[in-house]
Coordinates of C-alpha atoms in Angstrom, one line a residue:
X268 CA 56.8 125.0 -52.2
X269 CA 56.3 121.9 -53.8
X270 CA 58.4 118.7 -54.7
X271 CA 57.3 116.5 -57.2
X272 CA 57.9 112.9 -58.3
X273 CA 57.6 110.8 -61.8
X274 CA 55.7 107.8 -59.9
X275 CA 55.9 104.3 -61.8
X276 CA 55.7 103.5 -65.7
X277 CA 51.8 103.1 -67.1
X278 CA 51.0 99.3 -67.2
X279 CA 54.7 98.2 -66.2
X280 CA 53.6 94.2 -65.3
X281 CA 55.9 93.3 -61.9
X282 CA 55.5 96.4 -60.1
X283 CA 51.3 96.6 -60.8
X284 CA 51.0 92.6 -60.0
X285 CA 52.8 93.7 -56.5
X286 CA 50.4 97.0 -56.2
X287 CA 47.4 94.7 -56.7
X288 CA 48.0 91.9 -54.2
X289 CA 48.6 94.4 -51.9
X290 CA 45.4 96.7 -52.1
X291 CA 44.0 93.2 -52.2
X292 CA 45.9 92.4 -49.0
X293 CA 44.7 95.2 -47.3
X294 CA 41.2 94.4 -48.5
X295 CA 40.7 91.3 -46.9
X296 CA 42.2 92.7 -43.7
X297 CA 39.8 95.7 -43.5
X298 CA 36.8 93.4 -44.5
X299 CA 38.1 90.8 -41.1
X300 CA 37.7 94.0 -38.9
X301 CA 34.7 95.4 -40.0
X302 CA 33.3 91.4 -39.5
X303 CA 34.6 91.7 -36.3
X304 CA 33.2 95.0 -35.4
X305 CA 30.2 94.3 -36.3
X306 CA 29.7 91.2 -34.0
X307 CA 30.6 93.6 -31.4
X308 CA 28.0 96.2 -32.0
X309 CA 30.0 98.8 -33.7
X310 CA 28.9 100.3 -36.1
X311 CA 31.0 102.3 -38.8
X312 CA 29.4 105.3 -40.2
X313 CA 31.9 104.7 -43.7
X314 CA 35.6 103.6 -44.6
X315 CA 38.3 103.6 -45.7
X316 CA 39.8 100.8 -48.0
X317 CA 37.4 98.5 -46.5
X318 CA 37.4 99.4 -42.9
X319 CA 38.6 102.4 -41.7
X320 CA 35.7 104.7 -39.8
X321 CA 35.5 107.9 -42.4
X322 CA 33.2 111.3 -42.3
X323 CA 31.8 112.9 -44.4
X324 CA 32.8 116.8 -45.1
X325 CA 31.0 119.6 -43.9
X326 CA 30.0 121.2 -47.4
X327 CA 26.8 119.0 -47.6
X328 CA 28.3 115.8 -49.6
X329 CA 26.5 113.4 -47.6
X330 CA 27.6 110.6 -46.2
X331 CA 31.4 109.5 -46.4
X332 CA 31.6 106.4 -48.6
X333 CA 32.9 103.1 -48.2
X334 CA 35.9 103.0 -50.3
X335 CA 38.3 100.7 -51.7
X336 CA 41.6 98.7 -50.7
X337 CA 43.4 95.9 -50.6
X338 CA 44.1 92.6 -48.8
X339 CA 45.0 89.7 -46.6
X340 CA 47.1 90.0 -43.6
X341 CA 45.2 88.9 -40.2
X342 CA 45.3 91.2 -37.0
X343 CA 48.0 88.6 -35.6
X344 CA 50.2 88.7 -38.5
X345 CA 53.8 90.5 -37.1
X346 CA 54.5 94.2 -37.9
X347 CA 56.0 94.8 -41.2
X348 CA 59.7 95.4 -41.6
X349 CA 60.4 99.3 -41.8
X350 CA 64.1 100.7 -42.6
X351 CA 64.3 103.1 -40.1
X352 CA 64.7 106.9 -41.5
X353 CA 65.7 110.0 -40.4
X354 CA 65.2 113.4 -42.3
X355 CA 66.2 116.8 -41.5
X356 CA 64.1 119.5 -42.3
X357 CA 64.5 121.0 -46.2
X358 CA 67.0 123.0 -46.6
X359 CA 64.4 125.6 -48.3
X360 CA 62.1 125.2 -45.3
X361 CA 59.8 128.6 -45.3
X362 CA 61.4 131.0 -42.9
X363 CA 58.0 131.4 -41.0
X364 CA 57.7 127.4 -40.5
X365 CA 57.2 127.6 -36.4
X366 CA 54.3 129.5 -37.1
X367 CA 53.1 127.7 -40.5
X368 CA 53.1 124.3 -38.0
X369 CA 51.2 125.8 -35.2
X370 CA 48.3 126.3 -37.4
X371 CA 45.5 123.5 -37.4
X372 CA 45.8 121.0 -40.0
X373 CA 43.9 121.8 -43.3
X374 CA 40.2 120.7 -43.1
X375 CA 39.0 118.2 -46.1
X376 CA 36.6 121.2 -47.4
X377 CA 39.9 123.2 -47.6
X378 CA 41.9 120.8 -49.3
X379 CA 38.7 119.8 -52.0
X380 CA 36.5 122.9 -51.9
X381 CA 34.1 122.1 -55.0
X382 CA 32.3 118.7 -56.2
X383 CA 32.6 120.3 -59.7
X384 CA 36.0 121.1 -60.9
X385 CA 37.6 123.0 -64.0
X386 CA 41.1 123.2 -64.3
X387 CA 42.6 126.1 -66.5
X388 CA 42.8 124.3 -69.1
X389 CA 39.2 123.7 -69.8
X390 CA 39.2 120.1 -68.2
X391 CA 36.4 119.2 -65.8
X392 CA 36.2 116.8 -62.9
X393 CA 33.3 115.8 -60.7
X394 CA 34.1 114.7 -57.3
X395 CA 32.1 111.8 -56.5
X396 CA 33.6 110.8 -53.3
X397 CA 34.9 112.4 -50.0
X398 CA 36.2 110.8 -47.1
X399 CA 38.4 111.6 -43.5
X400 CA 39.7 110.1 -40.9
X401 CA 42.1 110.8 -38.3
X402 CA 43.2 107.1 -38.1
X403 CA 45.5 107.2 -41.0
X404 CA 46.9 103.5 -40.9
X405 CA 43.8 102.4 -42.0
X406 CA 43.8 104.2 -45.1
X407 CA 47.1 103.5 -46.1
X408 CA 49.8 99.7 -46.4
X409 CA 51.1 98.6 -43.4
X410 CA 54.1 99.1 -44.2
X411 CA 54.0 102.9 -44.5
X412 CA 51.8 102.8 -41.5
X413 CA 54.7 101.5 -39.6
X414 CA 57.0 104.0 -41.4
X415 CA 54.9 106.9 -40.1
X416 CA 54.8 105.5 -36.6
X417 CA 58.4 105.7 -36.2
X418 CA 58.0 109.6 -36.0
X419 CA 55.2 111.6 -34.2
X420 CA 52.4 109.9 -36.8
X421 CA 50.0 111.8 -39.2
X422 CA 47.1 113.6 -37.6
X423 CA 45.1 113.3 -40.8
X424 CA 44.1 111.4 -44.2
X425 CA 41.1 113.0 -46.6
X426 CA 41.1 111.2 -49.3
X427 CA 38.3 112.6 -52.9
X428 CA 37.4 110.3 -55.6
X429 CA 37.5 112.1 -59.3
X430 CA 36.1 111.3 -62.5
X431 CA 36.1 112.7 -66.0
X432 CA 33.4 114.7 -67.8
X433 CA 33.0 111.6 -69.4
X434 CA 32.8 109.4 -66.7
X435 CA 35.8 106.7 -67.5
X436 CA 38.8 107.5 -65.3
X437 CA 38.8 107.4 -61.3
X438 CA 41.8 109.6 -59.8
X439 CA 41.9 108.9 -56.1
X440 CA 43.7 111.9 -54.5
X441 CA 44.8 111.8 -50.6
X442 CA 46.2 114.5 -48.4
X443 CA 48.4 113.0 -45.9
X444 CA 49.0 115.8 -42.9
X445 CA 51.9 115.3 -40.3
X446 CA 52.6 117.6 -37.2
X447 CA 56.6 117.8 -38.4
X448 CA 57.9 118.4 -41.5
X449 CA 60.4 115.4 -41.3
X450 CA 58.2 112.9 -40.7
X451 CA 56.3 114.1 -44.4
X452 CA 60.0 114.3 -45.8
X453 CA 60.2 110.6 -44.8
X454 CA 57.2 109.7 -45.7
X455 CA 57.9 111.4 -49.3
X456 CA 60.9 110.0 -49.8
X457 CA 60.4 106.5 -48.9
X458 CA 56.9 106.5 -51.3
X459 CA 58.5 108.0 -54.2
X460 CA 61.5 105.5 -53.9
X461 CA 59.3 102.5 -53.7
X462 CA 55.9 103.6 -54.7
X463 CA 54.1 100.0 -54.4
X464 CA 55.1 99.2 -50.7
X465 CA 54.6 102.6 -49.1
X466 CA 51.0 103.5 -50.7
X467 CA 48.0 105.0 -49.9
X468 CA 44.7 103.3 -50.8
X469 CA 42.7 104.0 -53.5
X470 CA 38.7 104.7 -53.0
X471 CA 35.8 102.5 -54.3
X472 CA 32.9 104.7 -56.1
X473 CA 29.8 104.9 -53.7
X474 CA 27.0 102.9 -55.2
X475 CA 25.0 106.6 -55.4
X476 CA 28.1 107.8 -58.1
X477 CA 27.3 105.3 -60.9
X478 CA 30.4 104.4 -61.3
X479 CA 32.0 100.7 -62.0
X480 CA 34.4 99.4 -59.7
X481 CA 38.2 98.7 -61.2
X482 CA 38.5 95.3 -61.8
X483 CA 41.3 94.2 -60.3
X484 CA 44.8 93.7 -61.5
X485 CA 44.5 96.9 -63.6
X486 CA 47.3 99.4 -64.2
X487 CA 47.3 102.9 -63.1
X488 CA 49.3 105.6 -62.9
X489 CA 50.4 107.0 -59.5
X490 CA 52.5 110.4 -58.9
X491 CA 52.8 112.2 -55.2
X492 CA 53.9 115.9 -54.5
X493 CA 54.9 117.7 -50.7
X494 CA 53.8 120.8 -49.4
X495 CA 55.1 122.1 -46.2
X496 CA 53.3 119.6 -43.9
X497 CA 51.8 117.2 -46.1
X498 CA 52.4 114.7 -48.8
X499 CA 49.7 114.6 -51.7
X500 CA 49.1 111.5 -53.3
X501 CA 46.9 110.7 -56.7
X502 CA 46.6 107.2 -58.0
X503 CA 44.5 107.1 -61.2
X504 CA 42.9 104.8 -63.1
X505 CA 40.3 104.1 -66.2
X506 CA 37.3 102.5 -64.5
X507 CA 36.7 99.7 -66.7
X508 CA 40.3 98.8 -66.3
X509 CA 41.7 99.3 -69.5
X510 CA 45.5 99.8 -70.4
X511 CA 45.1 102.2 -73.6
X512 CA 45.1 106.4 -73.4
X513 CA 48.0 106.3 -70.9
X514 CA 49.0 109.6 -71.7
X515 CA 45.4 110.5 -71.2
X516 CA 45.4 108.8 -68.1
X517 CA 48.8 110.6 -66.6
X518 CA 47.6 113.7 -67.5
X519 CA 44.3 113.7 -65.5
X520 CA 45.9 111.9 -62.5
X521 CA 48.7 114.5 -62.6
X522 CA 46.6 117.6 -63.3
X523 CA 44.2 116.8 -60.3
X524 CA 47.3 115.9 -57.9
X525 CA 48.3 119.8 -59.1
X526 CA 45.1 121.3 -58.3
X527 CA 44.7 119.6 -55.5
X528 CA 48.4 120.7 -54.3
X529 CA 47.8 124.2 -55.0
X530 CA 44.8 124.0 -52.6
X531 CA 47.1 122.5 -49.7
X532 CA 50.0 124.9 -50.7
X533 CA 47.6 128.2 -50.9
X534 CA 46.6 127.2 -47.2
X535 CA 49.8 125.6 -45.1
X536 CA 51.9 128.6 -46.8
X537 CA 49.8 131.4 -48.4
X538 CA 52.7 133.7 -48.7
X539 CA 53.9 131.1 -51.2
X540 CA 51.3 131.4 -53.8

């Protein structure tokens, strides 16, 4: 059981300028915390758009990887202004949803099982980046941190970084898991209404994947689907920034936000698939 979404136009200028200064935003405010943990002692094994602590899977990746974000906003600035929202559950819930929810939350190997991906249609992927944390604010705007708080909060973010077979686009996916439905219904709802306020972050390439970093103030395309517990998101992008192959672009970002659903879908409700 899926729902999907058609995201925002490819390159469309108001709504991208907006997306930007806010990973930047987020940025800067990871990068003051990490500064500050630091002077402290603490270390942080990886992150997170700049900050967050992240761990690596248990398939033998490695390390999790610092990872990309956004800007600004000091730990004193006041809490962002949420609309409050309530959602019921779907009216197509599964039948069997008590028993769905009492299972444990998909693990990140579940959700990305393979480094190396083929989709049916021939189209290969390497994952070059794998990351988890259970503090999912700090992977994620403050603003749909706030939104998530106003229910009973998101047990878990894992976040994978994609590329092409030839090495030029980088698809962020993130798996966003909730302990009630509604509070993913709201959280769905609220991103696919206003895509550039309530966003997930998108990962930086690990120095070890070879990969450029996307220069800032590029377009992407970004698209989101929900599964019985979770909300999928994929933001994608051509590494070197460019604005041309859009189609190209949508495809990858959507096909790997597909496969990745599947995976989510085949585990919170296997009688589903």
């Amino acid at each position: 059981m899926t729902f999907g979404d058609q995201g925002m136009p490819y390159g469309a200028p108001d709504p991208y300028t907006q997306w930007v200064v806010e990973q930047e935003r987020i940025r800067r405010r990871r990068r003051t915390r990490r500064a500050v943990a630091a002077g402290t002692g603490v270390v942080l094994v990886a992150a997170i758009t700049a900050g967050a602590a992240l761990y690596a899977d248990g398939g033998g990746d490695g390390a999790a990887a610092a990872a990309s974000s956004s800007a600004d906003t000091s730990a004193t600035a006041p809490s962002p202004a949420v609309p409050s929202v309530a959602v019921s559950l779907p009216s197509d819930a599964p039948s069997a949803l008590p028993s769905l929810l009492s299972r444990p939350i998909i693990r990140p190997e579940q959700a990305f099982p393979a480094k190396s991906v083929r989709l049916s249609d021939g189209a290969r992927y390497e994952r070059v980046d794998l990351a988890t944390t259970a503090d999912c604010a700090e992977g994620m705007a403050p603003e749909l941190a706030a939104l998530i708080a106003q229910g009973q909060g998101c047990e878990r973010l894992t976040a994978a970084l994609f590329t092409d077979a030839d090495r030029r686009s980088q698809v962020t996916v993130t798996v966003l898991s909730f302990r009630r439905v509604e509070d993913a219904s709201s959280v769905f709802a609220m991103a696919s209404m206003d895509p550039v306020t309530y966003q997930v972050v998108s990962l930086d390439p690990p120095p070890t994947a070879g990969l450029p970093t996307v220069p800032p103030g590029s377009a992407g395309v970004f698209r989101r689907l929900m599964t019985v517990r979770s909300v999928v998101f994929a933001n994608g992008q051509w590494g070197d920034g460019s604005e041309r192959d859009e189609a190209a672009l949508t495809e990858q970002t959507e096909d790997l936000l597909q496969y990745v659903d599947d995976n989510v879908v085949a585990y919170e409700d296997p009688d589903s698939v």
